[in-house]
Short mmCIF file of C-alpha atoms and ligand atoms in Angstrom, two decimals:
data_model
loop_
_atom_site.label_atom_id
_atom_site.label_comp_id
_atom_site.label_asym_id
_atom_site.label_seq_id
_atom_site.Cartn_x
_atom_site.Cartn_y
_atom_site.Cartn_z
CA MET A 22 0.00 0.00 0.00
CA LYS A 23 1.15 3.54 -0.76
CA VAL A 24 0.33 6.27 1.74
CA PRO A 25 1.41 9.73 0.61
CA PHE A 26 2.17 12.37 3.23
CA VAL A 27 -0.49 14.67 1.76
CA ASP A 28 -2.80 13.81 -1.15
CA LEU A 29 -3.70 17.02 -2.96
CA GLN A 30 -4.74 15.07 -6.06
CA ALA A 31 -7.56 13.29 -4.22
CA GLN A 32 -8.83 16.66 -3.03
CA TYR A 33 -8.61 18.15 -6.52
CA ARG A 34 -10.60 15.28 -8.05
CA ALA A 35 -13.41 15.96 -5.59
CA ILE A 36 -13.70 19.68 -6.41
CA ALA A 37 -12.34 19.98 -9.97
CA GLY A 38 -15.68 20.95 -11.55
CA GLU A 39 -16.32 23.72 -9.05
CA VAL A 40 -12.76 25.02 -9.24
CA HIS A 41 -12.92 25.29 -13.03
CA ALA A 42 -16.28 27.05 -12.82
CA ALA A 43 -14.79 29.51 -10.31
CA ILE A 44 -11.66 30.47 -12.22
CA GLU A 45 -13.16 30.64 -15.73
CA PRO A 46 -14.95 33.97 -15.09
CA VAL A 47 -11.73 35.48 -13.73
CA MET A 48 -9.86 34.50 -16.88
CA ALA A 49 -12.67 36.00 -18.95
CA ASN A 50 -12.99 39.29 -17.04
CA THR A 51 -9.17 39.52 -16.60
CA ARG A 52 -9.33 41.26 -13.21
CA PHE A 53 -6.35 39.27 -12.05
CA ILE A 54 -5.19 41.74 -9.39
CA LEU A 55 -7.50 42.64 -6.49
CA GLY A 56 -10.59 41.53 -8.41
CA GLU A 57 -14.03 40.95 -6.95
CA GLU A 58 -13.20 37.42 -5.73
CA VAL A 59 -10.48 38.82 -3.47
CA ARG A 60 -12.96 41.12 -1.78
CA LEU A 61 -15.52 38.33 -1.43
CA PHE A 62 -12.97 35.87 -0.09
CA GLU A 63 -11.74 38.44 2.42
CA GLN A 64 -15.31 38.92 3.67
CA GLU A 65 -15.92 35.20 3.91
CA PHE A 66 -12.62 34.41 5.61
CA ALA A 67 -13.04 37.26 8.12
CA ALA A 68 -16.47 35.85 9.00
CA PHE A 69 -15.01 32.32 9.28
CA CYS A 70 -12.42 33.59 11.79
CA GLY A 71 -14.83 35.86 13.64
CA ALA A 72 -12.63 38.87 12.80
CA ARG A 73 -13.80 42.28 11.53
CA HIS A 74 -11.30 42.41 8.70
CA CYS A 75 -9.33 40.15 6.41
CA VAL A 76 -6.61 41.45 4.10
CA GLY A 77 -5.37 39.03 1.42
CA VAL A 78 -1.62 39.04 0.82
CA ALA A 79 0.89 37.04 -1.21
CA SER A 80 1.97 34.51 1.47
CA GLY A 81 1.94 33.68 5.14
CA THR A 82 5.48 35.04 5.46
CA ASP A 83 4.35 38.35 3.98
CA ALA A 84 1.35 38.36 6.31
CA LEU A 85 3.70 38.18 9.32
CA HIS A 86 6.09 40.75 7.86
CA LEU A 87 3.39 43.25 6.97
CA ILE A 88 1.73 42.95 10.39
CA VAL A 89 5.04 43.58 12.18
CA ARG A 90 5.72 46.60 9.94
CA ALA A 91 2.21 47.98 10.18
CA LEU A 92 2.45 47.86 13.98
CA GLY A 93 5.46 50.16 13.69
CA ILE A 94 7.96 47.54 14.81
CA GLY A 95 11.40 47.68 13.21
CA PRO A 96 15.15 48.10 13.77
CA GLY A 97 16.10 48.13 17.44
CA ASP A 98 12.93 46.29 18.46
CA GLU A 99 12.55 42.72 19.62
CA VAL A 100 9.73 40.29 18.98
CA ILE A 101 9.38 37.09 21.00
CA THR A 102 8.35 33.85 19.36
CA GLN A 103 8.96 30.14 19.87
CA THR A 104 12.01 28.41 18.45
CA ASN A 105 10.09 25.32 17.35
CA SER A 106 8.28 26.66 14.33
CA PHE A 107 8.74 26.94 10.61
CA ILE A 108 11.49 29.49 10.01
CA ALA A 109 9.05 31.88 8.32
CA THR A 110 7.75 32.90 11.76
CA ALA A 111 11.16 34.41 12.51
CA ILE A 112 11.77 35.62 8.96
CA GLY A 113 8.62 37.75 9.14
CA ILE A 114 10.20 39.54 12.10
CA SER A 115 13.61 39.84 10.43
CA TYR A 116 12.15 41.31 7.20
CA ALA A 117 10.85 44.20 9.27
CA GLY A 118 14.36 44.77 10.68
CA ALA A 119 13.41 43.65 14.18
CA LYS A 120 15.18 40.93 16.16
CA PRO A 121 13.50 37.59 16.86
CA VAL A 122 13.90 36.45 20.46
CA PHE A 123 13.06 32.84 21.17
CA VAL A 124 11.40 30.92 23.97
CA ASP A 125 11.14 27.18 24.47
CA CYS A 126 8.02 25.07 24.02
CA ASP A 127 5.92 22.79 26.19
CA ALA A 128 7.16 19.20 26.03
CA ALA A 129 3.69 17.67 25.69
CA THR A 130 1.87 20.02 23.32
CA TYR A 131 4.77 21.79 21.53
CA GLN A 132 2.98 25.11 22.08
CA MET A 133 4.90 28.17 23.31
CA ASP A 134 5.94 27.69 26.96
CA VAL A 135 4.26 30.78 28.33
CA SER A 136 6.00 30.38 31.70
CA LYS A 137 9.23 31.33 29.88
CA LEU A 138 7.84 34.49 28.29
CA GLU A 139 8.51 37.06 30.99
CA ALA A 140 12.17 36.14 31.28
CA ALA A 141 12.56 36.91 27.56
CA ILE A 142 11.08 40.40 27.78
CA THR A 143 13.48 43.36 27.62
CA PRO A 144 12.90 47.13 27.29
CA ARG A 145 13.11 46.59 23.51
CA THR A 146 10.38 43.97 23.33
CA LYS A 147 7.39 45.11 21.28
CA ALA A 148 5.36 42.01 20.47
CA ILE A 149 4.82 38.29 21.01
CA ILE A 150 4.07 35.85 18.20
CA PRO A 151 2.56 32.61 19.51
CA VAL A 152 2.28 29.91 16.84
CA HIS A 153 -0.81 27.70 16.71
CA LEU A 154 1.56 24.89 15.89
CA TYR A 155 0.52 21.70 14.06
CA GLY A 156 -3.11 22.87 14.09
CA GLN A 157 -3.92 23.47 17.74
CA PRO A 158 -4.18 26.78 19.55
CA ALA A 159 -1.51 28.36 21.70
CA ASP A 160 -2.49 29.23 25.27
CA MET A 161 -3.87 32.62 24.28
CA ASP A 162 -5.24 33.66 27.69
CA ALA A 163 -1.76 33.32 29.18
CA VAL A 164 -0.05 35.04 26.23
CA LEU A 165 -2.55 37.92 26.27
CA ALA A 166 -2.17 38.34 30.05
CA VAL A 167 1.62 38.69 29.77
CA ALA A 168 1.23 41.04 26.80
CA LYS A 169 -1.21 43.22 28.70
CA ARG A 170 1.04 43.40 31.75
CA HIS A 171 3.97 44.58 29.63
CA GLY A 172 2.17 46.64 26.99
CA LEU A 173 3.07 44.30 24.13
CA ARG A 174 1.31 43.51 20.85
CA VAL A 175 0.20 39.97 20.08
CA ILE A 176 0.41 38.52 16.57
CA GLU A 177 -1.01 35.03 16.07
CA ASP A 178 0.87 32.82 13.63
CA ALA A 179 -2.18 30.86 12.48
CA CYS A 180 -0.53 29.53 9.31
CA GLN A 181 -1.13 25.92 10.42
CA ALA A 182 -4.45 26.32 12.16
CA HIS A 183 -7.27 27.50 9.87
CA GLY A 184 -10.46 26.69 11.78
CA ALA A 185 -8.87 25.63 15.08
CA THR A 186 -10.67 27.05 18.10
CA TYR A 187 -9.57 28.29 21.52
CA ARG A 188 -12.20 28.37 24.25
CA GLY A 189 -14.86 27.95 21.58
CA ARG A 190 -13.73 30.79 19.30
CA PRO A 191 -11.76 30.39 16.08
CA VAL A 192 -8.10 31.40 16.06
CA GLY A 193 -7.29 34.56 14.14
CA ALA A 194 -9.20 37.03 16.30
CA PHE A 195 -7.42 36.91 19.66
CA GLY A 196 -4.46 39.22 19.24
CA ASP A 197 -3.85 42.50 17.39
CA ALA A 198 -3.70 40.56 14.12
CA ALA A 199 -3.19 37.04 12.81
CA ALA A 200 -1.24 35.64 9.87
CA PHE A 201 -2.57 32.81 7.70
CA SER A 202 -0.82 30.93 4.89
CA PHE A 203 -2.55 29.35 1.91
CA TYR A 204 0.50 27.39 0.80
CA PRO A 205 -0.96 24.36 -1.05
CA GLY A 206 -0.34 21.86 1.74
CA LYS A 207 -1.98 23.92 4.50
CA ASN A 208 -5.48 23.01 5.77
CA LEU A 209 -6.79 25.73 3.47
CA GLY A 210 -4.42 25.75 0.52
CA ALA A 211 -4.37 27.71 -2.73
CA TYR A 212 -3.04 26.49 -6.08
CA GLY A 213 0.14 28.48 -5.54
CA ASP A 214 1.24 30.90 -2.83
CA GLY A 215 -1.19 33.02 -0.88
CA GLY A 216 -1.83 34.41 2.58
CA ALA A 217 -4.11 36.58 4.66
CA ILE A 218 -4.19 38.79 7.72
CA THR A 219 -7.17 38.99 10.05
CA THR A 220 -7.70 41.77 12.58
CA HIS A 221 -10.36 43.61 14.57
CA ASP A 222 -8.48 46.89 14.24
CA ASP A 223 -9.99 49.19 11.57
CA ALA A 224 -6.96 51.48 11.33
CA LEU A 225 -4.54 48.57 11.15
CA ALA A 226 -6.61 46.91 8.42
CA ALA A 227 -6.62 50.13 6.36
CA LYS A 228 -2.87 50.45 6.79
CA LEU A 229 -2.33 46.83 5.76
CA ARG A 230 -4.45 47.32 2.62
CA ALA A 231 -2.15 50.17 1.64
CA PHE A 232 0.97 48.23 2.65
CA ARG A 233 0.19 45.31 0.34
CA ASP A 234 -0.40 47.66 -2.60
CA TYR A 235 2.67 49.96 -2.87
CA GLY A 236 1.52 52.14 0.01
CA GLN A 237 -1.29 53.67 -2.03
CA SER A 238 -4.62 54.62 -0.53
CA THR A 239 -5.94 55.82 -3.89
CA LYS A 240 -4.45 54.88 -7.23
CA TYR A 241 -1.02 56.49 -7.82
CA HIS A 242 -1.11 58.41 -4.53
CA HIS A 243 1.49 56.80 -2.30
CA ASP A 244 1.64 57.68 1.37
CA PHE A 245 4.72 55.55 2.00
CA CYS A 246 6.85 52.91 0.26
CA GLY A 247 4.65 49.85 0.52
CA TYR A 248 5.01 46.41 -0.98
CA ASN A 249 3.64 44.40 -3.84
CA SER A 250 2.04 41.62 -1.81
CA ARG A 251 -1.45 40.76 -2.96
CA LEU A 252 -3.56 37.64 -2.99
CA ASP A 253 -4.23 36.79 -6.67
CA THR A 254 -7.82 36.92 -7.85
CA MET A 255 -7.49 33.39 -9.27
CA GLN A 256 -6.28 32.08 -5.92
CA ALA A 257 -9.09 33.89 -4.13
CA ALA A 258 -11.62 32.27 -6.49
CA ILE A 259 -10.18 28.83 -5.71
CA LEU A 260 -9.99 29.57 -1.98
CA ARG A 261 -13.68 30.52 -1.96
CA VAL A 262 -14.55 27.06 -3.28
CA LYS A 263 -12.31 25.41 -0.72
CA LEU A 264 -13.34 27.56 2.27
CA LYS A 265 -16.87 26.13 2.02
CA ARG A 266 -15.40 22.69 2.65
CA LEU A 267 -12.79 23.59 5.24
CA SER A 268 -14.86 22.67 8.31
CA SER A 269 -15.79 19.32 6.84
CA TRP A 270 -12.15 18.66 5.84
CA ASN A 271 -11.04 19.56 9.36
CA GLN A 272 -13.60 17.09 10.72
CA SER A 273 -12.19 14.42 8.43
CA ARG A 274 -8.72 15.17 9.81
CA GLN A 275 -10.15 14.81 13.32
CA ARG A 276 -11.63 11.42 12.38
CA ALA A 277 -8.28 10.33 10.96
CA ALA A 278 -6.54 11.51 14.15
CA ALA A 279 -8.97 9.47 16.27
CA ALA A 280 -8.28 6.42 14.10
CA TYR A 281 -4.53 6.98 14.55
CA ALA A 282 -4.91 7.25 18.33
CA LYS A 283 -6.63 3.87 18.41
CA ALA A 284 -4.18 2.20 16.04
CA LEU A 285 -1.12 3.65 17.81
CA GLY A 286 -2.51 2.39 21.13
CA ARG A 287 -2.25 -1.15 19.75
CA ILE A 288 1.48 -0.74 19.09
CA GLY A 289 2.28 1.15 22.30
CA VAL A 290 3.00 4.54 20.70
CA GLU A 291 1.71 7.62 22.47
CA PRO A 292 -0.59 9.76 20.32
CA PRO A 293 -0.05 13.55 20.24
CA ARG A 294 -1.26 15.37 23.36
CA GLN A 295 -4.15 17.74 22.78
CA VAL A 296 -4.60 21.00 24.65
CA SER A 297 -7.60 20.98 26.97
CA ASN A 298 -9.04 24.37 26.01
CA GLY A 299 -9.13 24.15 22.23
CA THR A 300 -9.83 22.06 19.17
CA HIS A 301 -7.08 20.60 17.04
CA VAL A 302 -7.43 20.72 13.24
CA TRP A 303 -4.49 18.37 12.71
CA HIS A 304 -2.45 20.19 10.11
CA LEU A 305 0.23 17.75 11.18
CA TYR A 306 0.07 14.49 13.12
CA VAL A 307 3.29 14.46 15.12
CA ILE A 308 4.52 11.55 17.24
CA GLN A 309 7.91 10.88 18.80
CA VAL A 310 10.17 7.92 18.11
CA ALA A 311 13.69 6.96 19.08
CA ASN A 312 15.99 5.98 16.22
CA ARG A 313 13.99 8.20 13.90
CA ALA A 314 16.15 7.98 10.77
CA ALA A 315 15.85 4.19 10.67
CA VAL A 316 12.12 4.27 11.38
CA GLN A 317 11.55 6.84 8.65
CA LYS A 318 13.60 4.81 6.17
CA ARG A 319 11.73 1.61 7.03
CA LEU A 320 8.36 3.36 6.61
CA GLY A 321 9.48 4.86 3.31
CA ASP A 322 10.45 1.39 2.04
CA ALA A 323 6.93 0.21 2.96
CA GLY A 324 5.38 3.04 0.92
CA VAL A 325 4.56 5.35 3.83
CA SER A 326 5.76 8.96 3.40
CA THR A 327 6.55 10.88 6.56
CA GLY A 328 7.99 14.29 7.42
CA ILE A 329 9.83 16.13 10.21
CA HIS A 330 8.46 19.47 11.38
CA TYR A 331 11.09 20.63 12.06
CA PRO A 332 14.45 18.88 12.31
CA VAL A 333 16.35 22.02 13.42
CA ALA A 334 14.95 24.58 15.85
CA ILE A 335 15.13 28.13 14.49
CA HIS A 336 17.74 29.34 17.01
CA LEU A 337 20.15 26.69 15.66
CA GLN A 338 19.59 27.48 11.98
CA LYS A 339 22.63 28.82 10.13
CA ALA A 340 20.46 31.72 8.95
CA TYR A 341 20.27 32.90 12.57
CA ALA A 342 23.89 32.22 13.58
CA ASP A 343 24.27 35.99 14.11
CA LEU A 344 21.97 35.84 17.11
CA GLY A 345 24.64 33.82 18.91
CA CYS A 346 22.25 31.18 20.26
CA LYS A 347 23.80 27.93 21.48
CA ARG A 348 22.64 24.34 21.71
CA GLY A 349 21.23 23.84 25.18
CA MET A 350 19.43 27.18 25.35
CA PHE A 351 16.02 25.68 24.55
CA PRO A 352 16.37 22.07 25.66
CA VAL A 353 12.74 21.01 25.24
CA ALA A 354 12.53 22.13 21.60
CA GLU A 355 15.97 20.72 20.87
CA ALA A 356 15.12 17.31 22.32
CA ALA A 357 11.81 17.22 20.44
CA ALA A 358 13.52 18.14 17.16
CA ASP A 359 15.53 14.91 17.35
CA ARG A 360 12.51 12.66 17.96
CA ILE A 361 9.44 14.11 16.24
CA LEU A 362 7.98 12.37 13.21
CA SER A 363 4.96 13.56 11.21
CA LEU A 364 2.74 10.75 9.94
CA PRO A 365 0.57 11.09 6.79
CA MET A 366 -2.38 13.41 7.48
CA PHE A 367 -4.97 14.76 5.04
CA PRO A 368 -8.78 14.73 4.97
CA GLU A 369 -9.07 11.84 2.52
CA LEU A 370 -6.87 9.52 4.59
CA THR A 371 -8.79 6.24 5.04
CA ASP A 372 -8.98 3.99 8.11
CA ALA A 373 -7.27 1.27 6.08
CA GLN A 374 -4.37 3.64 5.36
CA VAL A 375 -4.16 4.62 9.04
CA ASP A 376 -4.08 0.95 10.08
CA TYR A 377 -1.39 0.23 7.50
CA VAL A 378 0.76 3.16 8.70
CA ALA A 379 0.41 1.99 12.31
CA SER A 380 1.20 -1.63 11.55
CA GLU A 381 4.27 -0.68 9.48
CA LEU A 382 5.33 1.70 12.24
CA GLY A 383 4.95 -1.12 14.75
CA LYS A 384 7.25 -3.32 12.63
CA ALA A 385 9.75 -0.48 12.21
CA LEU A 386 9.91 0.02 15.97
C1 LIG B 283 3.59 27.86 6.30
C2 LIG B 283 3.98 28.66 7.49
C3 LIG B 283 4.38 30.00 7.40
C4 LIG B 283 4.67 30.68 6.09
O1 LIG B 283 3.67 30.67 5.15
P1 LIG B 283 4.04 30.82 3.59
O2 LIG B 283 2.71 31.02 2.97
O3 LIG B 283 4.70 29.55 3.17
O4 LIG B 283 4.91 32.01 3.45
C5 LIG B 283 4.62 30.70 8.57
N1 LIG B 283 4.49 30.12 9.77
C6 LIG B 283 4.13 28.83 9.90
C7 LIG B 283 3.99 28.25 11.28
C8 LIG B 283 3.88 28.06 8.78
O5 LIG B 283 3.55 26.76 8.91
#
């Protein structure tokens, strides 16, 4: 049996007719940049997240960068985030000229260890970026309490968590703004790059709309040097089709996760720990194994594709050598990086595939 890590072809087959019907009018009317579908998608995605505004941008990385900039954070400022994330979380901070400062994660849930936050705050700290990692929410009450005490902004990195909830409310509307990615493999993925920012703040939303479009508020009148970072109309048209199915796809991921938990129980592997105050939308299904390279190789030989998210914590990446971080600074994230293994996870994953993955994993162990 072959079990891909993600099966975007199965998803495409299920929606091909609707996708073609959605993009054909865009090709015909040729409003490829900031066309009607972008506006409609922004409305629909804002409503989905329970936020007042959504601003479509070119990627999740740009979403983070533009939020940091629009909040007036730049050179000389520090922004705290967790070291166990995709590097784009830190790159968004660096693009703005600010310095990423890292904290460790919780050993059980991999979410930001909020008990470490206050020790990382300095007079230069301006914001905190918790990551809703793997598809479940960060401990937002705790993050927001620390931020309030110290007068800091909060930016949610929701790039892996479209539709996840925290205390019954969707992520994307807890902090000053949230960044989403529509990279094809994300829970809501475009057919290319794409991203969005959600926020309650009217002034910030207006600023972000100008930021993504060369700093213009009306055509050819530029208030500042902005960026070219827009969500394509074609991508917005596709995302509108897919957004209607997102909740049902997330439920399918939850069913697959429940099937994994059962199957892993049979082979004595601990399933991922879920936070108690939120729902998980299972962007990634991450377990821990010893001897990971051999296990991964053995699974690959049996037709099971796996991933590692992420093998090197950000503070140990060569790209951030300048920060002078050393191995040992964030021991929980470092230890996890050596053991974590992401099993296949996508909405169309069948129980038979889950059972096959678990039984091959059992043999590999
Ligand atoms: C995917 C991702 C990003 C970046 O999104 P892009 O659209 O690829 O730029 C940022 N943060 C996290 C946690 C991500 O998973």
